[in-house]
Amino acid sequence: EVQLLESGGGLVQPGGSLRLTCAASGFTFSSHWMSWVRQTPGKGLEWVANIQQDGSEKNYVDSVKGRFTISRDNAKKSMYLQMNSLRVEDTAVYYCARDDYGGNGHFDYWGQGTLVAVSS
Amino acid sequence: DIQMTQSPSSLSASVGDRVTITCRASQSISRYLNWYQQKPGKAPKVLIYVASSLQSGVPSRFSGSGSGTNFTLTISSLQPEDFATYYCQQGFRTPRTFGQGTRVDSK
C-alpha cells in the first residue's frame, strides 16, 4: 500500500525556518517525481515544488524561489522541503504528493498533510 | 503561468442529480487536465486524469471530457458520498496550477 507521511510542521515566526519531511513507503520511491502542494483557505491548492527521480531537476513556484529548497534521499525513501525566510502568506497545510509514473502531470497519491503556521 | 478557471464556484444538488463542472485553461493544455475530489480535513483524491481517464477504483458515474482549453467533469447520478469540493489541475506545464474549486453541497 502506497503511503506518504508528512512531518515537521508547526508554528513559526515570520522570518523563521522549518524543514518538512515526507516519508514514503509501499512503492519504488526512486522511480517517481515527487511534489509538495500546499493549501490555504484563501488561495486553495497551490503546487509548490517538485523534484526529479534522482534529484537532478527541481522546479519551484515563483513565490517560494530563493526561500524554499526541495530535496530527497532515495536510500531513506524521503523527500524534504527546507523553508527559510517564512512569511505569513506561507501559512498552509503542506501535502507531499507522488507524481504519476506516466508523466501525465497528475498526483496519484497524497499524504495527510502537515500544518505550517507563520505568525508572530 | 497557466490560469485555471472553474465554474460554478459552488452548486447545490440532490442525490440522483446529474452534475456538471467546467474548467477552462488560459491557454491550450492539450488533454493534460486532471480532476480531484476533496472532503473536509482530507487530502485531495484524483478522479480523472488526462481529461477522461478514470483513476483505478473511482466509480464509473464520474467522467471527464474536453481538450485544448475547455474541460468538463460530470457526475451522472450524484451519490451521498459525492458531496465534496472538486478541483481541476493542469499537468501540461510547470508550475502545475489548480482551479479555485467547486463546492457541491446538498440542496
mmCIF file of N, CA and C in Angstrom, chain A residues 37 39 45-47 50 59 61 95 99 103-108 110-111, chain B residues 32 34 36 38 42-44 46 49-50 55 87 89 91 94-96 98:
data_model
loop_
_atom_site.group_PDB
_atom_site.id
_atom_site.type_symbol
_atom_site.label_atom_id
_atom_site.label_comp_id
_atom_site.label_asym_id
_atom_site.label_seq_id
_atom_site.Cartn_x
_atom_site.Cartn_y
_atom_site.Cartn_z
ATOM 1 N N VAL A 37 2.625 20.237 -2.362
ATOM 2 C CA VAL A 37 1.465 21.056 -2.707
ATOM 3 C C VAL A 37 0.923 21.626 -1.410
ATOM 4 N N GLN A 39 -2.099 24.146 0.723
ATOM 5 C CA GLN A 39 -3.492 24.576 0.644
ATOM 6 C C GLN A 39 -3.783 25.586 1.734
ATOM 7 N N LEU A 45 -5.623 25.296 -3.578
ATOM 8 C CA LEU A 45 -4.472 24.416 -3.743
ATOM 9 C C LEU A 45 -3.404 25.103 -4.586
ATOM 10 N N GLU A 46 -2.175 25.012 -4.138
ATOM 11 C CA GLU A 46 -1.052 25.615 -4.865
ATOM 12 C C GLU A 46 0.116 24.637 -4.883
ATOM 13 N N TRP A 47 0.531 24.254 -6.082
ATOM 14 C CA TRP A 47 1.734 23.439 -6.233
ATOM 15 C C TRP A 47 2.930 24.291 -5.837
ATOM 16 N N ASN A 50 8.638 20.544 -7.196
ATOM 17 C CA ASN A 50 8.801 19.126 -7.466
ATOM 18 C C ASN A 50 10.258 18.799 -7.709
ATOM 19 N N ASN A 59 11.964 22.116 -9.539
ATOM 20 C CA ASN A 59 11.187 23.253 -10.006
ATOM 21 C C ASN A 59 10.428 23.848 -8.828
ATOM 22 N N VAL A 61 7.465 27.095 -7.576
ATOM 23 C CA VAL A 61 6.573 28.201 -7.888
ATOM 24 C C VAL A 61 7.322 29.493 -7.581
ATOM 25 N N TYR A 95 1.122 19.360 1.662
ATOM 26 C CA TYR A 95 0.970 17.967 1.292
ATOM 27 C C TYR A 95 2.171 17.500 0.469
ATOM 28 N N ASP A 99 4.018 12.171 -8.055
ATOM 29 C CA ASP A 99 3.677 12.388 -9.448
ATOM 30 C C ASP A 99 3.451 11.036 -10.118
ATOM 31 N N GLY A 103 3.973 10.322 -16.398
ATOM 32 C CA GLY A 103 4.308 11.671 -16.823
ATOM 33 C C GLY A 103 3.120 12.481 -17.307
ATOM 34 N N ASN A 104 1.926 12.100 -16.866
ATOM 35 C CA ASN A 104 0.733 12.821 -17.276
ATOM 36 C C ASN A 104 0.478 14.081 -16.465
ATOM 37 N N GLY A 105 1.297 14.297 -15.443
ATOM 38 C CA GLY A 105 1.195 15.546 -14.709
ATOM 39 C C GLY A 105 0.168 15.551 -13.603
ATOM 40 N N HIS A 106 -0.303 14.394 -13.183
ATOM 41 C CA HIS A 106 -1.220 14.398 -12.055
ATOM 42 C C HIS A 106 -0.577 13.735 -10.841
ATOM 43 N N PHE A 107 -1.216 13.958 -9.706
ATOM 44 C CA PHE A 107 -0.709 13.459 -8.430
ATOM 45 C C PHE A 107 -1.585 12.284 -8.010
ATOM 46 N N ASP A 108 -1.023 11.082 -8.022
ATOM 47 C CA ASP A 108 -1.874 9.923 -7.803
ATOM 48 C C ASP A 108 -1.956 9.471 -6.350
ATOM 49 N N TRP A 110 -1.381 11.131 -2.191
ATOM 50 C CA TRP A 110 -1.118 12.292 -1.358
ATOM 51 C C TRP A 110 -0.927 11.829 0.087
ATOM 52 N N GLY A 111 -0.139 12.591 0.832
ATOM 53 C CA GLY A 111 -0.076 12.383 2.261
ATOM 54 C C GLY A 111 -1.261 13.045 2.940
ATOM 55 N N TYR B 32 -3.994 17.481 -20.934
ATOM 56 C CA TYR B 32 -3.340 17.318 -19.646
ATOM 57 C C TYR B 32 -4.122 18.007 -18.525
ATOM 58 N N ASN B 34 -6.575 17.236 -15.098
ATOM 59 C CA ASN B 34 -6.896 16.253 -14.075
ATOM 60 C C ASN B 34 -7.953 16.810 -13.135
ATOM 61 N N TYR B 36 -9.802 16.336 -9.214
ATOM 62 C CA TYR B 36 -9.651 15.808 -7.867
ATOM 63 C C TYR B 36 -10.925 16.075 -7.077
ATOM 64 N N GLN B 38 -12.069 16.511 -3.000
ATOM 65 C CA GLN B 38 -11.553 16.697 -1.653
ATOM 66 C C GLN B 38 -12.693 16.844 -0.663
ATOM 67 N N LYS B 42 -9.407 16.173 4.607
ATOM 68 C CA LYS B 42 -8.712 15.101 3.890
ATOM 69 C C LYS B 42 -7.901 15.665 2.730
ATOM 70 N N ALA B 43 -6.954 14.884 2.259
ATOM 71 C CA ALA B 43 -6.191 15.267 1.088
ATOM 72 C C ALA B 43 -7.037 15.074 -0.175
ATOM 73 N N PRO B 44 -6.716 15.805 -1.222
ATOM 74 C CA PRO B 44 -7.397 15.569 -2.493
ATOM 75 C C PRO B 44 -7.140 14.151 -2.997
ATOM 76 N N VAL B 46 -7.388 11.898 -6.681
ATOM 77 C CA VAL B 46 -7.570 12.041 -8.126
ATOM 78 C C VAL B 46 -8.728 11.160 -8.599
ATOM 79 N N TYR B 49 -7.774 11.617 -14.914
ATOM 80 C CA TYR B 49 -6.514 12.182 -15.385
ATOM 81 C C TYR B 49 -6.491 12.191 -16.910
ATOM 82 N N VAL B 50 -5.647 13.012 -17.463
ATOM 83 C CA VAL B 50 -5.605 13.300 -18.903
ATOM 84 C C VAL B 50 -7.012 13.369 -19.495
ATOM 85 N N GLN B 55 -9.412 7.130 -12.849
ATOM 86 C CA GLN B 55 -8.429 6.560 -11.933
ATOM 87 C C GLN B 55 -8.974 5.246 -11.384
ATOM 88 N N TYR B 87 -11.652 19.958 -7.766
ATOM 89 C CA TYR B 87 -10.628 20.827 -8.337
ATOM 90 C C TYR B 87 -10.138 20.270 -9.665
ATOM 91 N N GLN B 89 -6.847 20.570 -12.404
ATOM 92 C CA GLN B 89 -5.406 20.864 -12.328
ATOM 93 C C GLN B 89 -4.782 20.559 -13.680
ATOM 94 N N GLY B 91 -1.632 19.566 -15.994
ATOM 95 C CA GLY B 91 -0.344 18.890 -15.900
ATOM 96 C C GLY B 91 0.501 19.125 -17.139
ATOM 97 N N THR B 94 4.899 23.237 -15.975
ATOM 98 C CA THR B 94 5.253 23.734 -14.658
ATOM 99 C C THR B 94 5.242 25.253 -14.690
ATOM 100 N N PRO B 95 4.703 25.951 -13.693
ATOM 101 C CA PRO B 95 4.117 25.390 -12.469
ATOM 102 C C PRO B 95 2.749 24.776 -12.712
ATOM 103 N N ARG B 96 2.545 23.601 -12.123
ATOM 104 C CA ARG B 96 1.225 22.993 -12.173
ATOM 105 C C ARG B 96 0.260 23.940 -11.470
ATOM 106 N N PHE B 98 -3.938 24.817 -10.266
ATOM 107 C CA PHE B 98 -5.248 24.281 -9.947
ATOM 108 C C PHE B 98 -6.326 25.334 -10.191
#
